């Protein structure tokens, strides 16, 4: 397995499926492949739907080290939309459920936003 996966994707809906395929190929038989792939898909979908990346591109990075897998999606930023109390669960709720407290986060970058998640085994 390569030390780190890096890819750039267009801000189109079909690219989320490509993220899934490429992360699956990178992780192979890693013990948390299914969960990391689902997380990567959710973060990619957020970049496509909820950021300025919709008209541009976003980057995905994934790294595996002994006992830990981490995925990052860097988009071109944009405003967060507050969730209404009666909304259905969102992708980040799935990420939170899979990673637990402290297992994911988001931060501003000089050109947008980086959202990351990691799982241990």
Tab-separated table of C-alpha atoms in Angstrom:
chain	number	residue	atom	x	y	z
A	1	UNK	CA	0.000	0.000	0.000
A	2	UNK	CA	1.283	3.473	-0.862
A	3	UNK	CA	2.090	5.645	2.133
A	4	UNK	CA	-0.577	8.228	1.270
A	5	UNK	CA	-3.382	8.527	-1.252
A	6	UNK	CA	-4.008	11.964	-2.827
A	7	UNK	CA	-6.545	12.861	-5.485
A	8	UNK	CA	-8.233	15.908	-6.963
A	9	UNK	CA	-11.876	15.713	-7.982
A	10	UNK	CA	-14.275	17.977	-9.862
A	11	UNK	CA	-17.189	19.476	-7.957
A	12	UNK	CA	-19.776	17.252	-9.677
A	13	UNK	CA	-22.079	14.675	-8.093
A	14	UNK	CA	-20.538	11.709	-9.936
A	15	UNK	CA	-17.174	12.446	-8.352
A	16	UNK	CA	-18.351	11.184	-4.941
A	17	UNK	CA	-18.635	7.678	-6.421
A	18	UNK	CA	-15.127	8.049	-7.852
A	19	UNK	CA	-13.860	8.988	-4.370
A	20	UNK	CA	-15.390	5.750	-3.030
A	21	UNK	CA	-13.716	3.649	-5.732
A	22	UNK	CA	-10.303	5.237	-5.330
A	23	UNK	CA	-10.265	5.104	-1.517
A	24	UNK	CA	-11.453	1.475	-1.639
A	25	UNK	CA	-8.600	0.655	-4.005
A	26	UNK	CA	-6.070	2.429	-1.814
A	27	UNK	CA	-7.200	0.845	1.471
A	28	UNK	CA	-7.700	-2.686	0.164
A	29	UNK	CA	-8.179	-5.074	3.082
A	30	UNK	CA	-7.575	-2.502	5.836
A	31	UNK	CA	-9.804	-3.405	8.838
A	32	UNK	CA	-11.768	-0.115	8.589
A	33	UNK	CA	-12.042	0.171	4.789
A	34	UNK	CA	-15.862	0.131	4.649
A	35	UNK	CA	-16.249	2.839	7.299
A	36	UNK	CA	-13.484	5.088	5.934
A	37	UNK	CA	-14.937	4.781	2.417
A	38	UNK	CA	-18.382	5.792	3.715
A	39	UNK	CA	-16.838	8.733	5.584
A	40	UNK	CA	-14.854	9.809	2.511
A	41	UNK	CA	-18.041	9.678	0.435
A	42	UNK	CA	-19.939	11.837	2.945
A	43	UNK	CA	-17.131	14.404	3.153
A	44	UNK	CA	-16.867	14.500	-0.653
A	45	UNK	CA	-20.631	14.961	-0.977
A	46	UNK	CA	-20.443	17.875	1.467
A	47	UNK	CA	-17.676	19.462	-0.590
A	48	UNK	CA	-19.760	19.090	-3.759
A	49	UNK	CA	-23.089	20.248	-2.340
A	50	UNK	CA	-22.153	22.695	0.430
A	51	UNK	CA	-18.998	24.477	-0.712
A	52	UNK	CA	-17.684	26.602	-3.514
A	53	UNK	CA	-16.053	23.427	-4.849
A	54	UNK	CA	-19.305	22.786	-6.712
A	55	UNK	CA	-17.969	25.035	-9.456
A	56	UNK	CA	-14.360	23.922	-9.069
A	57	UNK	CA	-12.556	21.044	-7.424
A	58	UNK	CA	-11.704	19.494	-4.066
A	59	UNK	CA	-8.845	17.357	-2.791
A	60	UNK	CA	-8.981	14.041	-0.951
A	61	UNK	CA	-6.120	12.551	1.053
A	62	UNK	CA	-6.038	9.262	2.917
A	63	UNK	CA	-3.296	7.750	5.009
A	64	UNK	CA	-2.941	4.488	6.869
A	65	UNK	CA	-0.450	3.912	9.649
A	66	UNK	CA	-0.317	1.053	12.147
A	67	UNK	CA	-3.744	0.908	13.774
A	68	UNK	CA	-5.071	4.188	12.296
A	69	UNK	CA	-6.664	5.332	9.028
A	70	UNK	CA	-7.292	9.019	8.335
A	71	UNK	CA	-9.152	10.710	5.488
A	72	UNK	CA	-9.226	14.430	4.668
A	73	UNK	CA	-11.291	16.431	2.200
A	74	UNK	CA	-10.197	19.971	1.413
A	75	UNK	CA	-12.766	22.115	-0.361
A	76	UNK	CA	-12.881	25.750	-1.392
A	77	UNK	CA	-14.997	26.842	1.558
A	78	UNK	CA	-18.296	28.608	1.800
A	79	UNK	CA	-20.862	29.296	4.483
A	80	UNK	CA	-22.082	26.524	6.766
A	81	UNK	CA	-25.830	26.231	6.803
A	82	UNK	CA	-27.199	25.786	10.323
A	83	UNK	CA	-29.170	22.598	10.782
A	84	UNK	CA	-32.830	22.964	11.679
A	85	UNK	CA	-33.982	20.947	14.718
A	86	UNK	CA	-36.467	18.923	12.612
A	87	UNK	CA	-33.997	18.154	9.786
A	88	UNK	CA	-33.208	14.577	8.908
A	89	UNK	CA	-29.697	13.398	9.855
A	90	UNK	CA	-26.930	14.782	7.676
A	91	UNK	CA	-23.684	13.271	6.423
A	92	UNK	CA	-21.697	14.706	9.312
A	93	UNK	CA	-24.042	12.890	11.717
A	94	UNK	CA	-22.942	9.653	10.043
A	95	UNK	CA	-19.291	10.676	10.359
A	96	UNK	CA	-19.824	11.470	14.073
A	97	UNK	CA	-21.540	8.113	14.641
A	98	UNK	CA	-18.673	6.212	13.019
A	99	UNK	CA	-15.772	8.108	14.592
A	100	UNK	CA	-17.139	9.072	17.988
A	101	UNK	CA	-16.278	12.284	19.832
A	102	UNK	CA	-12.970	13.799	18.790
A	103	UNK	CA	-12.620	11.472	15.810
A	104	UNK	CA	-13.364	14.126	13.199
A	105	UNK	CA	-13.179	17.867	12.760
A	106	UNK	CA	-13.032	20.786	10.407
A	107	UNK	CA	-10.773	23.795	10.158
A	108	UNK	CA	-10.297	26.789	7.903
A	109	UNK	CA	-7.389	26.770	5.484
A	110	UNK	CA	-5.967	29.665	3.536
A	111	UNK	CA	-8.126	28.741	0.555
A	112	UNK	CA	-11.154	26.991	2.056
A	113	UNK	CA	-11.927	24.287	4.587
A	114	UNK	CA	-10.355	20.970	5.586
A	115	UNK	CA	-12.600	18.288	7.086
A	116	UNK	CA	-10.920	15.165	8.460
A	117	UNK	CA	-11.861	11.928	10.195
A	118	UNK	CA	-9.919	9.004	11.546
A	119	UNK	CA	-10.630	5.518	12.812
A	120	UNK	CA	-8.471	3.231	14.920
A	121	UNK	CA	-8.445	-0.527	15.324
